[in-house]
Amino acid sequence: MTYREATGWLFAQRRQGERGLSRIRILLERLGHPEEAFQAVHVLGTNGKGSVVAYLEAAFRAAGLPYGAYTSPHLLDFRERIRTHQGLILEEEVVGFVAWARGEAWPEPPGFFDLATALAFQHFQKRGVALAAVEAGVGGEKDATNILPRVALTVLTNVGEDHLEALGGSLEAVAREKAGAFRKGVPVVTGARGVGLEVVREMARTRGSPLYLLDPLDPLFALPAPPALKGAFQEENARLAAAALRLLGFPEEAIAQGLREARHPGRLERFLLEGVEVYLDGAHNPPAALALSREFSAYHLVFGAFPRKDVKGVLAHLLPKARSVRYTRAGEGALGRELGEPFFEDPWEALEEAVKAAQGDGVPVLATGSLYLVGALRARLLPRFGQDPP
C-alpha cells in the first residue's frame, strides 16, 4: 500500500451513527491505550484553536520538551496534523496504521477523525511525548479528543457560531458542548464572552475547574514578546497561550521564544506575487471573517466555501471592503457557481485574475472562505518562492 492509497482510504471513512466516544474508545483499547502515555493541553473553541496550539508547540520546543501537537485540518499533507519534537509523522507509519485498521473488524466503523486521533496518540506514545497540545475537532464533550485521560489544562478560546447544526442549534448549546469537555479540578483558560461565558462559568463551577478569564491587565496574560502570528485578533490567542504556559510552570524565556517563533500557515499568510500582496486566510465563519476584515481597508477578494457553512454571514463581513470579488470552488464537494459571479472553477485562475486587478490600484488580494482553498493556493505559491510543499 502506498502513502497516497493509505490517506485516500482514511479520507473516505465516514462516521456511522451519533457523535460520541464509543468508536475512539474501541480503537484505543485495541492499540493498548497509547493515550495514557502523555499529558495533554486540550484546546477547544470556535476560532483560534490552531493558533493557540502553534504558540504552545513553539514554547514546548523552546523548553526542550519531548512534545506532541495534533491539529486539523491540514493544508497540503495529512501528516501536518500530527507533529512531535522529531517532526511530522512518517509516511510509513501512516501506511502501517491504515493497514492495521483495514484488517480489523469493527462493531462501529470508526470515521476519519476517530482514526486520525488514534493514530496521533499512538505516534505520541512511540515518540516518548511528555506533553501534547491537542486541538479538538468539532465541539468538545462528544469530540474524539475528549477521550484524553491526562488533561493538565484546558484552553477554550471562544464560543461562536460555527457547526451550529451539529452542536445543538444555538450559541448556548455550542458553549455547553464545548464546556462539556472540562475536567474535574483541571484549570480552564478562556476568552469566552457573553452567553458563552455564562455557560462556561456554570460548567467550571459544577466541575470544580479553576477558571481564568482573559484580561490583558492581568500579569497571567501578559505578553513577554510580540506574537509572531499576524493580525490584531492573534493577540488574544497569544495571551491565552501565555497564560496556559505560566499555569503549567514554563519559564518566561520559553514563553517569549514560543510567541516569537510560532508558525501557523494559512492564517493571514502573506505572499508577493507579480508585485502584488496576496494574503491567504482560512476564515470560514462570521466571527473569523469579521476579525479578518478588520485587518484591511480594502482588498480584491477571492472566495470559496463549502456547504453547511454560513456563507451569507461570512460574506456580509467580507464584501463591504472588497474592490472586486471572484468566486471559486474551494475543493472537492465545495460550493460552485451558486456562490455568485464571476465564478472560476480553478482557484489559481481566480487568483491570477484578482492579481491583475490589484496591479491597477495597489490594493492587496485576499483569498479566504476555506482552509481547503488556502491549501490549494499554497501548493501553487510555495514552489514559486523556492519552497516545497510538505
Tab-separated table of C-alpha atoms in Angstrom:
chain	number	residue	atom	x	y	z
A	1	MET	CA	0.000	0.000	0.000
A	2	THR	CA	1.337	3.447	-0.890
A	3	TYR	CA	1.013	6.535	1.283
A	4	ARG	CA	-1.402	8.051	-1.242
A	5	GLU	CA	-3.578	4.925	-1.079
A	6	ALA	CA	-3.475	4.955	2.708
A	7	THR	CA	-4.576	8.581	3.025
A	8	GLY	CA	-7.196	8.041	0.322
A	9	TRP	CA	-8.706	5.276	2.446
A	10	LEU	CA	-8.575	7.437	5.572
A	11	PHE	CA	-10.353	10.352	3.906
A	12	ALA	CA	-13.091	8.034	2.655
A	13	GLN	CA	-14.047	6.800	6.135
A	14	ARG	CA	-17.336	8.252	7.350
A	15	ARG	CA	-18.654	8.125	10.873
A	16	GLN	CA	-21.708	5.938	11.264
A	17	GLY	CA	-24.163	6.830	13.991
A	18	GLU	CA	-24.176	9.622	16.528
A	19	ARG	CA	-21.191	11.702	17.603
A	20	GLY	CA	-19.527	10.301	20.695
A	21	LEU	CA	-16.560	8.462	22.178
A	22	SER	CA	-17.545	4.834	21.623
A	23	ARG	CA	-15.558	4.405	18.391
A	24	ILE	CA	-12.361	6.090	19.597
A	25	ARG	CA	-12.579	4.141	22.850
A	26	ILE	CA	-12.552	0.810	20.996
A	27	LEU	CA	-9.726	1.974	18.721
A	28	LEU	CA	-7.524	2.954	21.647
A	29	GLU	CA	-8.299	-0.237	23.566
A	30	ARG	CA	-7.063	-2.296	20.625
A	31	LEU	CA	-3.935	-0.159	20.383
A	32	GLY	CA	-3.090	-0.732	24.043
A	33	HIS	CA	-4.222	2.670	25.319
A	34	PRO	CA	-1.490	4.954	23.944
A	35	GLU	CA	-3.458	7.994	25.206
A	36	GLU	CA	-2.375	7.119	28.741
A	37	ALA	CA	1.300	7.684	27.941
A	38	PHE	CA	1.327	11.511	27.917
A	39	GLN	CA	-0.231	14.593	29.476
A	40	ALA	CA	-2.186	16.997	27.294
A	41	VAL	CA	-3.377	20.552	26.944
A	42	HIS	CA	-6.853	20.246	25.435
A	43	VAL	CA	-7.590	23.222	23.154
A	44	LEU	CA	-11.244	23.950	22.387
A	45	GLY	CA	-13.109	26.835	20.771
A	46	THR	CA	-14.787	28.179	17.654
A	47	ASN	CA	-11.791	30.111	16.330
A	48	GLY	CA	-8.129	30.404	17.255
A	49	LYS	CA	-7.520	26.790	18.367
A	50	GLY	CA	-4.788	26.156	15.814
A	51	SER	CA	-3.037	29.429	16.643
A	52	VAL	CA	-3.013	28.643	20.359
A	53	VAL	CA	-1.537	25.218	19.594
A	54	ALA	CA	1.111	26.894	17.412
A	55	TYR	CA	2.211	29.109	20.327
A	56	LEU	CA	2.172	26.191	22.762
A	57	GLU	CA	4.142	23.987	20.370
A	58	ALA	CA	6.817	26.635	19.847
A	59	ALA	CA	7.170	27.109	23.616
A	60	PHE	CA	7.370	23.355	24.216
A	61	ARG	CA	10.154	23.245	21.631
A	62	ALA	CA	11.970	26.210	23.210
A	63	ALA	CA	11.871	24.446	26.587
A	64	GLY	CA	13.421	21.301	25.100
A	65	LEU	CA	10.376	19.208	25.947
A	66	PRO	CA	9.535	15.990	24.083
A	67	TYR	CA	6.187	17.253	22.812
A	68	GLY	CA	3.320	16.402	20.506
A	69	ALA	CA	0.868	18.584	18.578
A	70	TYR	CA	-2.368	17.463	16.955
A	71	THR	CA	-4.343	19.913	14.797
A	72	SER	CA	-6.851	19.948	11.958
A	73	PRO	CA	-7.380	20.337	9.148
A	74	HIS	CA	-4.186	20.040	7.131
A	75	LEU	CA	-3.395	22.339	4.208
A	76	LEU	CA	-1.324	20.168	1.859
A	77	ASP	CA	-0.444	16.874	3.511
A	78	PHE	CA	-2.275	14.765	6.101
A	79	ARG	CA	0.975	14.450	8.081
A	80	GLU	CA	0.780	18.155	9.029
A	81	ARG	CA	-1.869	17.174	11.576
A	82	ILE	CA	0.475	15.027	13.690
A	83	ARG	CA	3.779	16.515	14.852
A	84	THR	CA	6.328	15.891	17.597
A	85	HIS	CA	9.727	17.195	18.644
A	86	GLN	CA	11.067	14.880	15.907
A	87	GLY	CA	8.976	16.442	13.121
A	88	LEU	CA	5.973	15.241	11.132
A	89	ILE	CA	4.731	11.686	11.424
A	90	LEU	CA	6.389	9.461	8.809
A	91	GLU	CA	4.517	8.255	5.749
A	92	GLU	CA	5.323	4.632	6.546
A	93	GLU	CA	3.778	4.978	9.993
A	94	VAL	CA	0.540	6.223	8.418
A	95	VAL	CA	0.601	3.312	5.964
A	96	GLY	CA	1.201	0.793	8.749
A	97	PHE	CA	-1.665	2.143	10.834
A	98	VAL	CA	-4.082	2.070	7.896
A	99	ALA	CA	-3.085	-1.499	7.042
A	100	TRP	CA	-3.850	-2.477	10.635
A	101	ALA	CA	-7.163	-0.592	10.775
A	102	ARG	CA	-8.376	-2.044	7.477
A	103	GLY	CA	-7.703	-5.551	8.728
A	104	GLU	CA	-9.754	-5.161	11.911
A	105	ALA	CA	-13.437	-5.949	12.324
A	106	TRP	CA	-15.192	-3.013	13.968
A	107	PRO	CA	-18.549	-3.185	15.790
A	108	GLU	CA	-18.950	0.512	14.912
A	109	PRO	CA	-16.805	1.505	11.904
A	110	PRO	CA	-14.678	4.464	13.012
A	111	GLY	CA	-14.781	7.669	10.994
A	112	PHE	CA	-11.835	9.645	9.640
A	113	PHE	CA	-11.373	11.813	12.723
A	114	ASP	CA	-11.567	8.841	15.080
A	115	LEU	CA	-8.837	7.115	13.087
A	116	ALA	CA	-6.638	10.204	12.777
A	117	THR	CA	-6.903	10.868	16.517
A	118	ALA	CA	-5.996	7.293	17.434
A	119	LEU	CA	-3.027	7.415	15.049
A	120	ALA	CA	-1.834	10.665	16.614
A	121	PHE	CA	-1.978	9.283	20.140
A	122	GLN	CA	-0.194	6.090	19.097
A	123	HIS	CA	2.504	8.175	17.415
A	124	PHE	CA	2.952	10.323	20.526
A	125	GLN	CA	3.426	7.185	22.624
A	126	LYS	CA	6.027	5.820	20.191
A	127	ARG	CA	7.974	9.108	20.230
A	128	GLY	CA	8.053	9.366	24.022
A	129	VAL	CA	5.962	12.535	24.146
A	130	ALA	CA	5.630	14.021	27.631
A	131	LEU	CA	3.111	16.775	26.876
A	132	ALA	CA	0.873	17.226	23.831
A	133	ALA	CA	-1.177	20.185	22.628
A	134	VAL	CA	-4.347	18.615	21.252
A	135	GLU	CA	-6.890	20.588	19.236
A	136	ALA	CA	-10.482	19.403	19.394
A	137	GLY	CA	-12.234	18.773	16.104
A	138	VAL	CA	-15.871	19.831	16.487
A	139	GLY	CA	-17.334	20.756	19.858
A	140	GLY	CA	-15.789	19.206	22.928
A	141	GLU	CA	-17.742	16.761	25.067
A	142	LYS	CA	-18.523	14.371	22.200
A	143	ASP	CA	-15.336	15.039	20.238
A	144	ALA	CA	-12.910	12.128	19.858
A	145	THR	CA	-10.124	14.121	21.553
A	146	ASN	CA	-12.162	14.212	24.761
A	147	ILE	CA	-11.066	10.623	25.397
A	148	LEU	CA	-7.779	12.028	26.747
A	149	PRO	CA	-7.356	10.787	30.342
A	150	ARG	CA	-4.462	13.022	31.464
A	151	VAL	CA	-5.516	16.589	30.659
A	152	ALA	CA	-3.294	19.018	32.579
A	153	LEU	CA	-5.072	22.171	31.403
A	154	THR	CA	-7.934	23.183	29.114
A	155	VAL	CA	-7.956	26.223	26.818
A	156	LEU	CA	-11.330	27.374	25.484
A	157	THR	CA	-10.522	30.187	23.066
A	158	ASN	CA	-14.054	31.484	22.428
A	159	VAL	CA	-17.583	30.403	21.584
A	160	GLY	CA	-19.051	31.462	18.240
A	161	GLU	CA	-21.482	30.427	15.560
A	162	ASP	CA	-19.930	27.540	13.668
A	163	HIS	CA	-21.143	23.920	13.380
A	164	LEU	CA	-24.431	25.083	14.928
A	165	GLU	CA	-26.385	22.247	13.331
A	166	ALA	CA	-24.057	19.586	14.736
A	167	LEU	CA	-23.787	21.140	18.181
A	168	GLY	CA	-27.395	21.859	19.112
A	169	GLY	CA	-28.574	24.833	17.064
A	170	SER	CA	-27.878	27.721	19.453
A	171	LEU	CA	-24.896	29.580	20.869
A	172	GLU	CA	-25.770	28.317	24.328
A	173	ALA	CA	-25.833	24.718	23.071
A	174	VAL	CA	-22.451	25.199	21.357
A	175	ALA	CA	-20.980	26.567	24.597
A	176	ARG	CA	-22.425	23.681	26.598
A	177	GLU	CA	-20.943	21.107	24.203
A	178	LYS	CA	-17.504	22.736	24.328
A	179	ALA	CA	-17.515	23.291	28.085
A	180	GLY	CA	-18.663	19.708	28.497
A	181	ALA	CA	-15.026	18.734	27.945
A	182	PHE	CA	-13.906	20.488	31.156
A	183	ARG	CA	-12.282	18.048	33.583
A	184	LYS	CA	-12.913	17.891	37.291
A	185	GLY	CA	-10.406	20.123	39.050
A	186	VAL	CA	-8.426	20.882	35.862
A	187	PRO	CA	-7.754	24.613	35.217
A	188	VAL	CA	-9.507	26.334	32.303
A	189	VAL	CA	-8.181	29.392	30.463
A	190	THR	CA	-10.735	31.147	28.267
A	191	GLY	CA	-11.520	34.180	26.169
A	192	ALA	CA	-15.255	33.379	26.056
A	193	ARG	CA	-17.723	36.268	26.370
A	194	GLY	CA	-21.455	36.859	26.624
A	195	VAL	CA	-23.779	33.853	26.589
A	196	GLY	CA	-20.830	31.536	26.058
A	197	LEU	CA	-19.097	32.814	29.181
A	198	GLU	CA	-22.240	32.322	31.292
A	199	VAL	CA	-22.291	28.635	30.309
A	200	VAL	CA	-18.537	28.334	30.854
A	201	ARG	CA	-18.789	29.778	34.359
A	202	GLU	CA	-21.591	27.387	35.245
A	203	MET	CA	-19.735	24.335	33.922
A	204	ALA	CA	-16.453	25.289	35.595
A	205	ARG	CA	-18.273	25.733	38.891
A	206	THR	CA	-20.006	22.365	38.503
A	207	ARG	CA	-16.756	20.577	37.648
A	208	GLY	CA	-14.643	22.370	40.241
A	209	SER	CA	-12.363	23.665	37.481
A	210	PRO	CA	-10.365	26.809	38.331
A	211	LEU	CA	-11.375	29.394	35.710
A	212	TYR	CA	-9.015	32.052	34.339
A	213	LEU	CA	-10.720	34.719	32.207
A	214	LEU	CA	-8.725	36.596	29.590
A	215	ASP	CA	-7.725	40.004	30.951
A	216	PRO	CA	-4.932	41.963	29.226
A	217	LEU	CA	-4.238	43.794	32.525
A	218	ASP	CA	-3.727	40.557	34.451
A	219	PRO	CA	0.001	39.614	34.608
A	220	LEU	CA	-1.018	35.996	33.960
A	221	PHE	CA	-1.976	37.032	30.411
A	222	ALA	CA	0.994	39.366	29.802
A	223	LEU	CA	2.918	39.071	26.530
A	224	PRO	CA	6.686	38.878	27.171
A	225	ALA	CA	7.375	39.206	23.425
A	226	PRO	CA	5.464	40.366	20.333
A	227	PRO	CA	3.436	37.466	18.833
A	228	ALA	CA	4.807	36.115	15.569
A	229	LEU	CA	1.398	35.487	14.040
A	230	LYS	CA	-0.089	38.478	12.232
A	231	GLY	CA	-3.434	40.118	12.925
A	232	ALA	CA	-4.869	42.035	15.858
A	233	PHE	CA	-7.059	39.024	16.684
A	234	GLN	CA	-3.919	36.962	17.273
A	235	GLU	CA	-3.134	38.947	20.398
A	236	GLU	CA	-5.950	37.193	22.281
A	237	ASN	CA	-4.715	33.779	21.150
A	238	ALA	CA	-1.185	34.653	22.254
A	239	ARG	CA	-2.380	35.838	25.671
A	240	LEU	CA	-4.364	32.638	26.203
A	241	ALA	CA	-1.319	30.547	25.285
A	242	ALA	CA	0.963	32.592	27.546
A	243	ALA	CA	-1.417	32.143	30.494
A	244	ALA	CA	-1.673	28.405	29.853
A	245	LEU	CA	2.103	28.073	29.754
A	246	ARG	CA	2.532	30.005	33.002
A	247	LEU	CA	-0.049	27.838	34.754
A	248	LEU	CA	1.869	24.789	33.515
A	249	GLY	CA	5.080	26.192	35.047
A	250	PHE	CA	7.024	27.080	31.892
A	251	PRO	CA	9.823	29.663	32.280
A	252	GLU	CA	9.280	33.152	30.856
A	253	GLU	CA	12.162	32.680	28.397
A	254	ALA	CA	10.416	29.694	26.790
A	255	ILE	CA	7.096	31.558	26.679
A	256	ALA	CA	8.703	34.561	24.989
A	257	GLN	CA	10.545	32.385	22.488
A	258	GLY	CA	7.345	30.496	21.753
A	259	LEU	CA	5.484	33.715	20.998
A	260	ARG	CA	8.276	34.911	18.707
A	261	GLU	CA	8.741	31.653	16.813
A	262	ALA	CA	5.203	30.292	16.359
A	263	ARG	CA	4.194	29.392	12.811
A	264	HIS	CA	0.674	28.770	11.568
A	265	PRO	CA	0.492	28.647	7.758
A	266	GLY	CA	-2.665	29.768	6.025
A	267	ARG	CA	-3.667	32.305	8.650
A	268	LEU	CA	-3.160	35.835	7.341
A	269	GLU	CA	-0.195	34.434	5.424
A	270	ARG	CA	1.452	36.918	3.058
A	271	PHE	CA	2.936	36.280	-0.370
A	272	LEU	CA	4.176	38.716	-3.007
A	273	LEU	CA	3.005	37.688	-6.484
A	274	GLU	CA	3.870	39.794	-9.531
A	275	GLY	CA	4.320	42.832	-7.317
A	276	VAL	CA	1.001	42.339	-5.524
A	277	GLU	CA	0.495	41.423	-1.863
A	278	VAL	CA	-1.546	38.224	-1.622
A	279	TYR	CA	-2.969	37.155	1.741
A	280	LEU	CA	-4.318	33.673	2.442
A	281	ASP	CA	-6.567	33.059	5.422
A	282	GLY	CA	-8.830	30.166	6.358
A	283	ALA	CA	-11.660	32.234	7.911
A	284	HIS	CA	-14.860	30.238	7.353
A	285	ASN	CA	-17.383	31.531	9.886
A	286	PRO	CA	-18.772	35.026	10.624
A	287	PRO	CA	-16.668	35.836	13.735
A	288	ALA	CA	-13.452	34.879	11.925
A	289	ALA	CA	-14.482	36.819	8.800
A	290	LEU	CA	-15.230	39.916	10.868
A	291	ALA	CA	-11.847	39.745	12.600
A	292	LEU	CA	-10.116	39.224	9.265
A	293	SER	CA	-11.884	42.111	7.513
A	294	ARG	CA	-10.721	44.496	10.238
A	295	GLU	CA	-7.111	43.908	9.168
A	296	PHE	CA	-7.669	45.654	5.818
A	297	SER	CA	-9.031	48.907	4.447
A	298	ALA	CA	-9.712	47.282	1.065
A	299	TYR	CA	-8.851	44.190	-0.991
A	300	HIS	CA	-9.675	42.200	-4.081
A	301	LEU	CA	-11.467	39.117	-2.783
A	302	VAL	CA	-11.094	35.505	-3.909
A	303	PHE	CA	-13.715	33.437	-2.103
A	304	GLY	CA	-14.629	29.761	-1.896
A	305	ALA	CA	-16.666	27.840	0.661
A	306	PHE	CA	-18.317	24.549	1.498
A	307	PRO	CA	-21.960	23.655	2.097
A	308	ARG	CA	-23.300	23.863	5.666
A	309	LYS	CA	-21.257	26.992	6.306
A	310	ASP	CA	-22.870	30.380	6.936
A	311	VAL	CA	-21.738	31.785	3.597
A	312	LYS	CA	-24.082	34.776	3.753
A	313	GLY	CA	-22.866	35.637	7.233
A	314	VAL	CA	-19.216	35.376	6.190
A	315	LEU	CA	-19.695	37.453	3.030
A	316	ALA	CA	-21.625	40.092	4.965
A	317	HIS	CA	-18.342	40.925	6.718
A	318	LEU	CA	-16.063	40.493	3.694
A	319	LEU	CA	-17.898	42.150	0.796
A	320	PRO	CA	-18.106	45.740	2.114
A	321	LYS	CA	-14.325	46.194	1.763
A	322	ALA	CA	-13.959	44.226	-1.495
A	323	ARG	CA	-12.976	46.319	-4.522
A	324	SER	CA	-13.798	43.261	-6.604
A	325	VAL	CA	-14.739	39.652	-5.942
A	326	ARG	CA	-14.048	36.369	-7.697
A	327	TYR	CA	-15.755	33.189	-6.543
A	328	THR	CA	-14.132	29.800	-6.939
A	329	ARG	CA	-14.506	26.157	-5.953
A	330	ALA	CA	-12.590	25.619	-2.719
A	331	GLY	CA	-12.150	21.874	-3.244
A	332	GLU	CA	-13.981	18.644	-3.902
A	333	GLY	CA	-17.548	18.928	-2.665
A	334	ALA	CA	-17.335	22.706	-2.296
A	335	LEU	CA	-19.919	25.206	-3.486
A	336	GLY	CA	-19.691	26.211	-7.132
A	337	ARG	CA	-21.353	28.789	-9.329
A	338	GLU	CA	-24.195	29.195	-6.825
A	339	LEU	CA	-21.775	31.351	-4.826
A	340	GLY	CA	-22.052	34.098	-7.456
A	341	GLU	CA	-20.382	35.608	-10.488
A	342	PRO	CA	-17.748	35.845	-11.746
A	343	PHE	CA	-17.027	32.209	-10.932
A	344	PHE	CA	-13.798	30.305	-11.666
A	345	GLU	CA	-13.638	26.531	-11.396
A	346	ASP	CA	-9.867	26.756	-10.888
A	347	PRO	CA	-8.796	28.716	-7.762
A	348	TRP	CA	-5.476	29.608	-9.366
A	349	GLU	CA	-7.225	31.244	-12.315
A	350	ALA	CA	-9.352	33.252	-9.886
A	351	LEU	CA	-6.214	34.356	-8.046
A	352	GLU	CA	-4.448	35.349	-11.270
A	353	GLU	CA	-7.412	37.485	-12.319
A	354	ALA	CA	-7.529	39.142	-8.903
A	355	VAL	CA	-3.804	39.896	-9.112
A	356	LYS	CA	-4.320	41.581	-12.482
A	357	ALA	CA	-6.991	43.800	-10.961
A	358	ALA	CA	-4.773	44.590	-7.984
A	359	GLN	CA	-1.891	45.654	-10.211
A	360	GLY	CA	-4.064	48.565	-11.316
A	361	ASP	CA	-4.782	50.054	-7.892
A	362	GLY	CA	-2.164	48.686	-5.477
A	363	VAL	CA	-4.768	47.065	-3.207
A	364	PRO	CA	-3.881	43.582	-1.904
A	365	VAL	CA	-5.607	40.319	-2.790
A	366	LEU	CA	-7.329	38.342	-0.037
A	367	ALA	CA	-8.162	34.672	-0.631
A	368	THR	CA	-10.374	33.198	2.079
A	369	GLY	CA	-13.508	31.257	2.993
A	370	SER	CA	-11.975	27.815	3.448
A	371	LEU	CA	-8.710	26.262	4.583
A	372	TYR	CA	-9.036	23.860	1.650
A	373	LEU	CA	-8.945	26.841	-0.718
A	374	VAL	CA	-5.910	28.153	1.152
A	375	GLY	CA	-4.195	24.772	0.816
A	376	ALA	CA	-4.834	24.606	-2.928
A	377	LEU	CA	-3.369	28.073	-3.478
A	378	ARG	CA	-0.389	27.493	-1.157
A	379	ALA	CA	0.501	24.389	-3.148
A	380	ARG	CA	0.884	26.611	-6.229
A	381	LEU	CA	2.520	29.556	-4.464
A	382	LEU	CA	5.219	27.813	-2.414
A	383	PRO	CA	7.273	26.455	-5.357
A	384	ARG	CA	7.440	29.986	-6.764
A	385	PHE	CA	9.336	31.042	-3.652
A	386	GLY	CA	11.695	28.080	-3.597
A	387	GLN	CA	9.701	26.126	-1.038
A	388	ASP	CA	8.407	22.626	-1.462
A	389	PRO	CA	5.031	21.650	-0.028
A	390	PRO	CA	5.419	19.219	2.923
